Structure formats: C-alpha cells, structure tokens
Coordinates of C-alpha atoms and ligand atoms in Angstrom, one line a residue:
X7 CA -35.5 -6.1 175.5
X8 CA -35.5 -8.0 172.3
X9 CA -36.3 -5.7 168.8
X10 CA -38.3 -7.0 166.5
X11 CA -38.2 -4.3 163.8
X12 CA -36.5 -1.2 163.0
X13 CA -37.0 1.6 161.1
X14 CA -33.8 2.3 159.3
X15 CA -32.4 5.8 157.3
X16 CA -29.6 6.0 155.0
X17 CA -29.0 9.3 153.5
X18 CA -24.7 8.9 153.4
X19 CA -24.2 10.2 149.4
X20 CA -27.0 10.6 146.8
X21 CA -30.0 8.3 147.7
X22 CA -31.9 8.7 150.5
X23 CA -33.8 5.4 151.7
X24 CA -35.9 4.2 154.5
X25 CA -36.4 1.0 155.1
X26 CA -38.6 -1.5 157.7
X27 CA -36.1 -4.3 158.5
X28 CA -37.1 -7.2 161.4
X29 CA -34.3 -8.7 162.8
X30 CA -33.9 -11.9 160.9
X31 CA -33.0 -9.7 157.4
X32 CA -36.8 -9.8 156.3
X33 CA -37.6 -6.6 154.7
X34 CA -41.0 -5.4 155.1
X35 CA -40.8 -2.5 153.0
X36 CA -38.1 -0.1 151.7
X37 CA -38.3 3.3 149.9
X38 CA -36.0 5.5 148.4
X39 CA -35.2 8.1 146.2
X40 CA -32.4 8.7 143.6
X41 CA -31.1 12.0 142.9
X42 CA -29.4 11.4 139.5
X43 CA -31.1 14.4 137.3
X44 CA -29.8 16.5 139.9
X45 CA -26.2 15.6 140.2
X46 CA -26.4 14.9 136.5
X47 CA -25.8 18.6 135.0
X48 CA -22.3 18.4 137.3
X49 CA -21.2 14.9 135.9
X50 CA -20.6 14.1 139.8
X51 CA -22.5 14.2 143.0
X52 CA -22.5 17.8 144.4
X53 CA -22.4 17.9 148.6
X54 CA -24.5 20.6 148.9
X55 CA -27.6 19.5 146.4
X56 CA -27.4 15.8 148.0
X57 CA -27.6 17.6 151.6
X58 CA -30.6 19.7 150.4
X59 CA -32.1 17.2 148.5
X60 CA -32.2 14.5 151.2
X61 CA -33.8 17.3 153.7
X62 CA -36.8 17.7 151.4
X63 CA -37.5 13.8 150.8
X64 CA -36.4 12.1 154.3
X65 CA -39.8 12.8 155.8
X66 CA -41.9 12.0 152.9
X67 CA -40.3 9.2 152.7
X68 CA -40.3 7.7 156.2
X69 CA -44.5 8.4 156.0
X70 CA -44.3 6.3 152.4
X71 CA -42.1 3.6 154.0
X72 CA -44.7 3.2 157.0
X73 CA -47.9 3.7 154.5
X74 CA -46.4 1.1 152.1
X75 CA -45.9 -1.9 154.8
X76 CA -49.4 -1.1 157.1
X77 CA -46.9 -0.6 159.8
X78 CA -47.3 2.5 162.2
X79 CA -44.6 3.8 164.8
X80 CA -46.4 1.1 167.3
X81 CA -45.0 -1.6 165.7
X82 CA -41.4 -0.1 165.6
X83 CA -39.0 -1.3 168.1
X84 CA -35.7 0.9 167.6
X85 CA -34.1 3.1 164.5
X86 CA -31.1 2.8 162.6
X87 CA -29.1 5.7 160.6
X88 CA -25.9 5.8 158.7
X89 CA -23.8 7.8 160.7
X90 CA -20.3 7.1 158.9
X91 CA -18.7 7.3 156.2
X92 CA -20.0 9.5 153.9
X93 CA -20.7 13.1 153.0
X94 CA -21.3 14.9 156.1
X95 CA -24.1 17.1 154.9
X96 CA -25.6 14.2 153.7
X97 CA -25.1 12.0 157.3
X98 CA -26.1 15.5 159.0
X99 CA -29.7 15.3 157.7
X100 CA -30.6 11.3 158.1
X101 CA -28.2 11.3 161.6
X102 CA -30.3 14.8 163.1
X103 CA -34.0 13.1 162.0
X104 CA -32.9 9.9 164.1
X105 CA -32.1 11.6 166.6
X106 CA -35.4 13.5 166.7
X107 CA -37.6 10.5 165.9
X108 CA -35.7 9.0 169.0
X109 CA -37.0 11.8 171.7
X110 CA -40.4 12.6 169.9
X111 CA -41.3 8.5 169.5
X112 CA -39.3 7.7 172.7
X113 CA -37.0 4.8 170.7
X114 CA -33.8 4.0 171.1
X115 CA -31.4 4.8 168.2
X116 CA -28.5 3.4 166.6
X117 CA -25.6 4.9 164.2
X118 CA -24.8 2.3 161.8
X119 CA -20.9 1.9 159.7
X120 CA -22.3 2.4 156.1
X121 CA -19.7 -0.4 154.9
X122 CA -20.8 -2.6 157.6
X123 CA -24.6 -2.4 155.9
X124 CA -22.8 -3.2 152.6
X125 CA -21.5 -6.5 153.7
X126 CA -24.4 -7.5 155.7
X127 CA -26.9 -7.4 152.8
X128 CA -26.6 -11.0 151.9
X129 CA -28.7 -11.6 155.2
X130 CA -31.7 -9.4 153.7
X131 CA -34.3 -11.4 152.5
X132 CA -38.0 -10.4 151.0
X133 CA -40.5 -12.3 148.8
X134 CA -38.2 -12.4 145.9
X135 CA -35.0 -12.9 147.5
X136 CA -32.7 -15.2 149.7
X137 CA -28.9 -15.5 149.7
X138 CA -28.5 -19.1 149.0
X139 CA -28.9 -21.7 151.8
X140 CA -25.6 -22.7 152.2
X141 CA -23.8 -18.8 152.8
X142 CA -22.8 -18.8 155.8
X143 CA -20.1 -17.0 157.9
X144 CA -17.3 -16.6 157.5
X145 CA -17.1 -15.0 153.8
X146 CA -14.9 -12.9 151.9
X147 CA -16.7 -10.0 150.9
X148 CA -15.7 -8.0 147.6
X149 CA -17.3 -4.4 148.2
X150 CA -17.8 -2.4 145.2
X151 CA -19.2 1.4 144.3
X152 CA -18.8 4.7 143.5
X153 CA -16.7 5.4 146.9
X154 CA -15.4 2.4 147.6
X155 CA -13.4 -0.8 146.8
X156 CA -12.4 -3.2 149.3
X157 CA -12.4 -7.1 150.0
X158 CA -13.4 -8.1 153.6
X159 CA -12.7 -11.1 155.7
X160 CA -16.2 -11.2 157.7
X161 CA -16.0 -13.7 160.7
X162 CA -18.8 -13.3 162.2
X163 CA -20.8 -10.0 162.8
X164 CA -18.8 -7.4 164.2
X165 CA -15.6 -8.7 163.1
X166 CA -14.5 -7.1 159.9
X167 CA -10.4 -7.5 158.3
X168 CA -9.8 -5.7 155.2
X169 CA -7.9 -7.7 153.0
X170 CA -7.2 -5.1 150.7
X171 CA -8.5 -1.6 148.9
X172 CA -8.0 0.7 145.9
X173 CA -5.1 2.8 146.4
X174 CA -6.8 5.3 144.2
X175 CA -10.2 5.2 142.9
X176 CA -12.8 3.5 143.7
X177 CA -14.4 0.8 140.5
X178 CA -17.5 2.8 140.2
X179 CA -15.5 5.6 139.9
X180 CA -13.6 4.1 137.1
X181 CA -16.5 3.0 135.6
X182 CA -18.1 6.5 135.8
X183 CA -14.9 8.8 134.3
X184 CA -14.8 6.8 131.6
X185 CA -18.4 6.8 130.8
X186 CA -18.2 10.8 131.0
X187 CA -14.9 10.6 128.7
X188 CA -17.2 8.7 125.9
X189 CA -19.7 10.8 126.4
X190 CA -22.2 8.4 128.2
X191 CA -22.9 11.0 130.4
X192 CA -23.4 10.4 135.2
X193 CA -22.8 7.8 136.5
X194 CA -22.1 5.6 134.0
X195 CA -21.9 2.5 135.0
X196 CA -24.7 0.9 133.8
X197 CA -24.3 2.6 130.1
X198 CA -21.1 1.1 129.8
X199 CA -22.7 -2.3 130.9
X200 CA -25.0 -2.2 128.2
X201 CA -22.4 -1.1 125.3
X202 CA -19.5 -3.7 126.5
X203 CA -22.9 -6.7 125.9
X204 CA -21.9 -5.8 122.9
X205 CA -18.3 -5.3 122.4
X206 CA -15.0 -7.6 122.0
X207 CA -12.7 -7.8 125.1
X208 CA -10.0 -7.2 123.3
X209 CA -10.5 -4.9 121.2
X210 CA -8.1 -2.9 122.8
X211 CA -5.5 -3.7 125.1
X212 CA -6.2 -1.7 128.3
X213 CA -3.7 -2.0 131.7
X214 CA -4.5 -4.7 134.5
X215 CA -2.8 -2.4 137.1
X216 CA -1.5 -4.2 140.2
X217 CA -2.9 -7.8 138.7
X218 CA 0.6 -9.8 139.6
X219 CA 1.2 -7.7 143.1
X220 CA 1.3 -10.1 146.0
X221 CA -1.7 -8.2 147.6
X222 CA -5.1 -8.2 147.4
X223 CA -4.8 -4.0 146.8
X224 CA -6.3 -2.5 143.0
X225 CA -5.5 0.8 141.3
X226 CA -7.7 2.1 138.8
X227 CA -6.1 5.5 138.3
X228 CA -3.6 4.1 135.6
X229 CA -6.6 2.6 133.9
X230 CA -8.3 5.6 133.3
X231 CA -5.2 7.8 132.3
X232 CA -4.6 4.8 129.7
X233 CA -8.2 5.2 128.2
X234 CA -7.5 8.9 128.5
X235 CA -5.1 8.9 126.5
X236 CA -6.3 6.2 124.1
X237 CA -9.7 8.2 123.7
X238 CA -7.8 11.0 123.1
X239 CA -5.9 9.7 119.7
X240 CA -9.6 9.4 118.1
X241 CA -11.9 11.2 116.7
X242 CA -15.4 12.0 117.9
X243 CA -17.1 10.0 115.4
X244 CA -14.4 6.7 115.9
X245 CA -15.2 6.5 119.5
X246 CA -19.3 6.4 118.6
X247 CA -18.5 3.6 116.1
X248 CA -16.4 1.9 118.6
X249 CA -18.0 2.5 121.6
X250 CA -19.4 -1.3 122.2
X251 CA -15.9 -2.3 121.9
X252 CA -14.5 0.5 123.7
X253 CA -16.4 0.0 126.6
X254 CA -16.0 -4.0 126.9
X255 CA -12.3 -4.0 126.7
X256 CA -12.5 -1.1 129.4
X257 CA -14.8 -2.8 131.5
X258 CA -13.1 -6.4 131.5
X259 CA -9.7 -4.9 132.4
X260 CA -11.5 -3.6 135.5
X261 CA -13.6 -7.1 136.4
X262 CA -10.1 -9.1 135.8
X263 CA -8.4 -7.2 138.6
X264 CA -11.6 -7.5 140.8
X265 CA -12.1 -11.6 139.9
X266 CA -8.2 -11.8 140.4
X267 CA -8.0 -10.1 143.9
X268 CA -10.9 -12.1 144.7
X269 CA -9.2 -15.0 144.1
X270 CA -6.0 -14.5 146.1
X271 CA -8.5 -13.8 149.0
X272 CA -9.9 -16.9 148.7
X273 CA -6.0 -18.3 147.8
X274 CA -4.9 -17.0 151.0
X275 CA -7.8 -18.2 152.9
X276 CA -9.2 -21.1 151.2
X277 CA -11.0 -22.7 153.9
X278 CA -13.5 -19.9 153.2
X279 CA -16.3 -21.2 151.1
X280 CA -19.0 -18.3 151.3
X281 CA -18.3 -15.2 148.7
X282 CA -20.3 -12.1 148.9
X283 CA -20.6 -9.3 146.0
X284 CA -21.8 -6.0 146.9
X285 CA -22.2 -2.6 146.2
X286 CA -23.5 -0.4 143.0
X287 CA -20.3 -2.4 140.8
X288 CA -21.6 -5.8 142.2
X289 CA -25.0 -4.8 139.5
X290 CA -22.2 -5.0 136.2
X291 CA -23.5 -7.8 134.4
X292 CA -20.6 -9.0 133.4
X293 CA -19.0 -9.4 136.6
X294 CA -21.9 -11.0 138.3
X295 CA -21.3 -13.8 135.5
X296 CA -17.8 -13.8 135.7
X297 CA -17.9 -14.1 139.3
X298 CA -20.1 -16.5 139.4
X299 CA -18.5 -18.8 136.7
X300 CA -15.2 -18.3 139.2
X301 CA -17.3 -19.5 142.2
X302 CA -18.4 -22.5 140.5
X303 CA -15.5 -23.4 139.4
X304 CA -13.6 -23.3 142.7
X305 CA -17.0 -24.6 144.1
X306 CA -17.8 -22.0 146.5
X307 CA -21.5 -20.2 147.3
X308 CA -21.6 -16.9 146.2
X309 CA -24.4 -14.4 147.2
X310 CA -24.9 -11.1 145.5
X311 CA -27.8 -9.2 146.8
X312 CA -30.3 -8.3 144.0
X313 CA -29.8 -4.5 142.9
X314 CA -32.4 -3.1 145.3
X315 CA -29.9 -4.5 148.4
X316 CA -26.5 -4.0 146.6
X317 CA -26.8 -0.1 146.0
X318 CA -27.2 2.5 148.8
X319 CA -30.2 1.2 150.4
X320 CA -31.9 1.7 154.2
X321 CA -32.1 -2.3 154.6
X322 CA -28.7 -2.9 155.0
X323 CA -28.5 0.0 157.6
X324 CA -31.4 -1.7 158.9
X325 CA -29.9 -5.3 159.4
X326 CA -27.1 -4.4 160.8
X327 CA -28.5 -1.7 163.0
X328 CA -30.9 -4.1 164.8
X329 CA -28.0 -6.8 165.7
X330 CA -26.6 -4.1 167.1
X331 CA -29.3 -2.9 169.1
X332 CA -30.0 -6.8 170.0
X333 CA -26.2 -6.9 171.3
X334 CA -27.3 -4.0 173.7
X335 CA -25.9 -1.2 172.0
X336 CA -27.7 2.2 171.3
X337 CA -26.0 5.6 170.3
X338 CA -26.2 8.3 173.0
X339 CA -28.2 12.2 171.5
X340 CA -24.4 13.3 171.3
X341 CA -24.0 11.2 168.1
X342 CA -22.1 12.9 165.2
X343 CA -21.8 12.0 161.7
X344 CA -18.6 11.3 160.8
X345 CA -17.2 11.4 156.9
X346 CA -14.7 8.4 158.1
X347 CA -15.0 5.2 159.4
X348 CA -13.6 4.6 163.5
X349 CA -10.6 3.5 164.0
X350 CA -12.1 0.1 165.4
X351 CA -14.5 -0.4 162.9
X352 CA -12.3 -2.4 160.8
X353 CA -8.8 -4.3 161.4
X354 CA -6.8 -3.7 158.6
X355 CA -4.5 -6.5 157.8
Ligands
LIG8 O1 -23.4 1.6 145.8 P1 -23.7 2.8 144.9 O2 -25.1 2.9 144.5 O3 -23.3 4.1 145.6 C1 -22.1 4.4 146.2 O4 -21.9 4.1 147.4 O5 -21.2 4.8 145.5 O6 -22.8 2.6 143.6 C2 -22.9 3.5 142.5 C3 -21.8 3.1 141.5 C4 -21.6 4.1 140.4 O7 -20.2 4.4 140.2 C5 -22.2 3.4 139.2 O8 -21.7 3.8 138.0 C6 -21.9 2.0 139.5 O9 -22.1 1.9 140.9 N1 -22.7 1.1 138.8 C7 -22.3 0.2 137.8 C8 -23.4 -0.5 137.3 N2 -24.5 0.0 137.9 C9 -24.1 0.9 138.8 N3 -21.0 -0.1 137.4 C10 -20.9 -1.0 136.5 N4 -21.9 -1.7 135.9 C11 -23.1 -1.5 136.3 N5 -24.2 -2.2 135.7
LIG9 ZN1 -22.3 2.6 149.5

C-alpha cells in the first residue's frame, strides 16, 4: 500500500510534538509544546520532569494536531515515533502511545532515528516554506543542538556517513553553559544571539579548538573552560557592561569552527553542491548569515529549515517515517526505545 499521511510523535528530550506530514514533506499541521519554565529552575533538562511532562501533553496534543488540520484518524495512513536517541523516559512515553494508537486505530507504526528527522527537514514544506529548488541529494549536512554536533554526507535517503562530531560537547551545549555562566539564565542560546547583535568579535580572544586538525571533528569543552576562566577574572558588574561583547566574541569562536569544518566537508567532497543547516544551533543568527555568505561564495545551495523545522519538531519524524513506511518497513509491538543510535544507522567514516 502507498501512505499518503502520517501522524508523527516526537517526545526524544524536552518538546513533545505531533505533527500531520504527507509523504511529499507537506505539512498539514504540527503542534507542540516546550517545556522550558520547567527545566528552567535546574538550568538543564531534568529526565524525569521531561518524561512526566510529555505524558500529560502527548494526548492533548495529538487531539489539537487532528482538530487544527480538519483531519480525523480516517484520513491517517500510518504513524511515526522517535524511538532513538534520546532520553529514554522521554522515547518511553511517545514510543508506548504509538504503539497503542497502532492496535486501538489498527495502523501500522514506524520508529524513526531522531538524527535521521534532523537531516531530512530540508524536504518539509508548508505555505511559508520550501528548501530552495535547486537542493537536491546528495548534501553535506551540518547538524547542530543541544545534544548533538555532527556533519553528514547524505546520499540519498537511507544512506547517512558522518563526516565528523564533537569530541565533547555538543554547540548548543556550549552555547547554553556559557549563557548560565553570564547569568543569561536556560538554554541560552538565543540570549546570547541577541547580546553578540550587539557586540565586537574580537573583543576578546577566545580558543578555535581543533580549527587546523585535518578532520572535520570540533571540541567545545576548551572553549568553555577558556570563558570560564576569563569570566572568572571579572567582576559581576564588568561582565553586565560587557556582556554584548562578551557574548559575540564567544559566539563567533564557536560559528568559525562550525563554518570551517563545513568547509573541509565540502573541501573533501567538492562535487557536493547542496548544504543543509539544522538543528536548534542552525536558528543563531549569526551563523545562518555566515553560512550563507560561505555558500555563496563557493556558489553552493544551502537550505536551512525555518525554526519551526530545525528544532525538535514531529515533522521531521514525520518525513522520514513515511519513506520508510513507503519502502515497506513498519516496526514490529516489540519496539524499544533506545537512548543510542543502531549500529547501522550511520557509517561512520
Ligand atoms: O534542536 P534543539 O531544539 O534541541 C536539541 O535536540 O537539543 O536545540 C536546542 C539548542 C539549545 O542548546 C539552544 O540554546 C540552542 O539550540 N539554540 C541556539 C539558538 N536558539 C536555540 N543557539 C544559538 N543561537 C540561537 N539563536
Ligand atoms: Zn534534536
């Protein structure tokens, strides 16, 4: 059978979404709910209240998702759920409510690679957006948030290299410790985005670890023990007067190792003309222009999904979980979660 739409969960960290995806990337609807006030108090996401959280809102918010597009369960071919990686409380609850939509609706059900939505959101398209018309595979995919950094090599779909990863943390995570050590509070990304507008570049000097390695692999560990113990040789008060600068000089030293990673992937594989930018990171407005000033230059077409598609969302889950089910696949009632990827979900270079 061919499916024409899925209904699609992703609960795999903080945000649980449901989306209503057909199977050429248009979205009919999505939904979704952040949890930030809650994890807030912690300064980081706590397993438990995401679990618990996502258990109140998931069915709420898959009768909002169907309300929202006029769609009912009649018009739903199949159903796609994150079922790794991620927090396994959080899988538990979206993975256990696929399963039970499955028997009680009598649709077949797929578990979906979380990273794998990620790198397929350039396909999504609504009223408002469409990657460009010349992306195409194959494409180097830079994949950036709170849990992960990686640049892909994408084929086709289904074939996924990794070119290379953070040894350490993740860019989001970069981002967010050092908006907690200035105070900006969780997850700061976005605050540090708006001071950095702001700010000089090089106000102060900050490390570009592993910039001139022969890899396409980042650290941002060493960066944030540098503004550690920068911040920590000022005052209160200097590092509210200098915060605009602070946070720019921060900020570029993490987009210069992204851009320059980027662009030994695309050295290394230069017949590659399609770029994709994803993930929470991929909404730094400063990268997106810096990026895209790259992409020009080396005139290449580069897609980054608007913010909607680039953070956690159920679309992504939702593309990618309907090619599969179009391929013939399905996932058997015995599905786990799983807090990893498989060991075939990616061929690591
Ligand atoms: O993809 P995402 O929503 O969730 C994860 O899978 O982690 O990404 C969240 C991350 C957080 O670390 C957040 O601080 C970061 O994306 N982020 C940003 C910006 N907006 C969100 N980082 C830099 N600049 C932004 N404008
Ligand atoms: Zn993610």
């Amino acid at each position: 059978m061919s499916y024409e739409k899925v209904i699609s969960i992703e609960t795999s960290c903080d945000d649980t979404s449901i989306a209503i995806v057909g199977h050429d990337g248009y979205v009919f609807g999505q939904v979704s709910a952040n949890q930030d006030l809650a994890h807030q108090p912690f300064g980081g996401v706590v397993p438990e209240i995401a679990g618990r959280n996502h258990s109140i809102k998931i069915l709420p918010l898959i009768e909002a998702c169907l309300e929202k597009t006029n769609l009912s369960w009649d018009d739903i071919d199949g159903i796609a759920v994150t079922n790794r990686p991620g927090l396994m409380g959080s899988l538990l609850v979206g993975v256990v409510t696929a399963k039970t939509l499955s028997l009680t609706k009598e649709k077949p059900y797929i578990g979906v690679n979380h990273l794998e939505g990620h790198l397929m959101a350039p396909f999504l398209k609504d009223d408002k957006f469409q990657a460009p018309e010349d992306f195409s595979y194959p494409f180097i995919g830079l994949a950036v948030s709170g849990g992960h950094s990686q640049i892909y090599l994408v084929e086709e779909f289904g074939s996924y290299k990794v070119l290379g990863q953070t040894i350490d943390d993740a860019a989001g995570e970069a981002f967010d410790k050092f908006a907690k050590m200035v105070g900006l509070g969780f997850p700061g990304g976005a605050k540090v985005d708006k001071h950095a507008k702001e700010g000089r570049v090089d106000a102060f000097s900050y490390p570009r670890p592993m910039i001139h390695e022969k890899n396409m692999n980042m650290s941002f560990s060493g960066l944030k023990a540098a503004a550690k113990r920068q911040l920590e040789k000022m005052s209160d008060k200097e590092i509210q007067t200098q915060l605009n600068d602070l946070c720019a000089s921060y900020q570029q030293a993490i987009i210069d190792v992204l851009i320059s990673k980027l662009n030994r992937a695309y050295q290394e594989h230069s017949s590659i003309k399609s770029i994709v930018l994803t993930g929470g990171v991929s909404a730094n407005s400063a990268l997106r222009f810096q990026a895209g000033e790259w992409a020009e230059k080396n005139g290449l077409t580069l897609a980054v999904p608007p913010l909607r598609y680039c953070t956690d969302n159920a679309a992504m889950i939702g593309y990618a979980g309907i090619q599969r089910l179009n391929r013939g696949e399905k996932s058997e009632q015995t599905l786990a979660p799983s807090p990893k990827v498989y060991p075939g979900d990616f061929i690591v270079r």
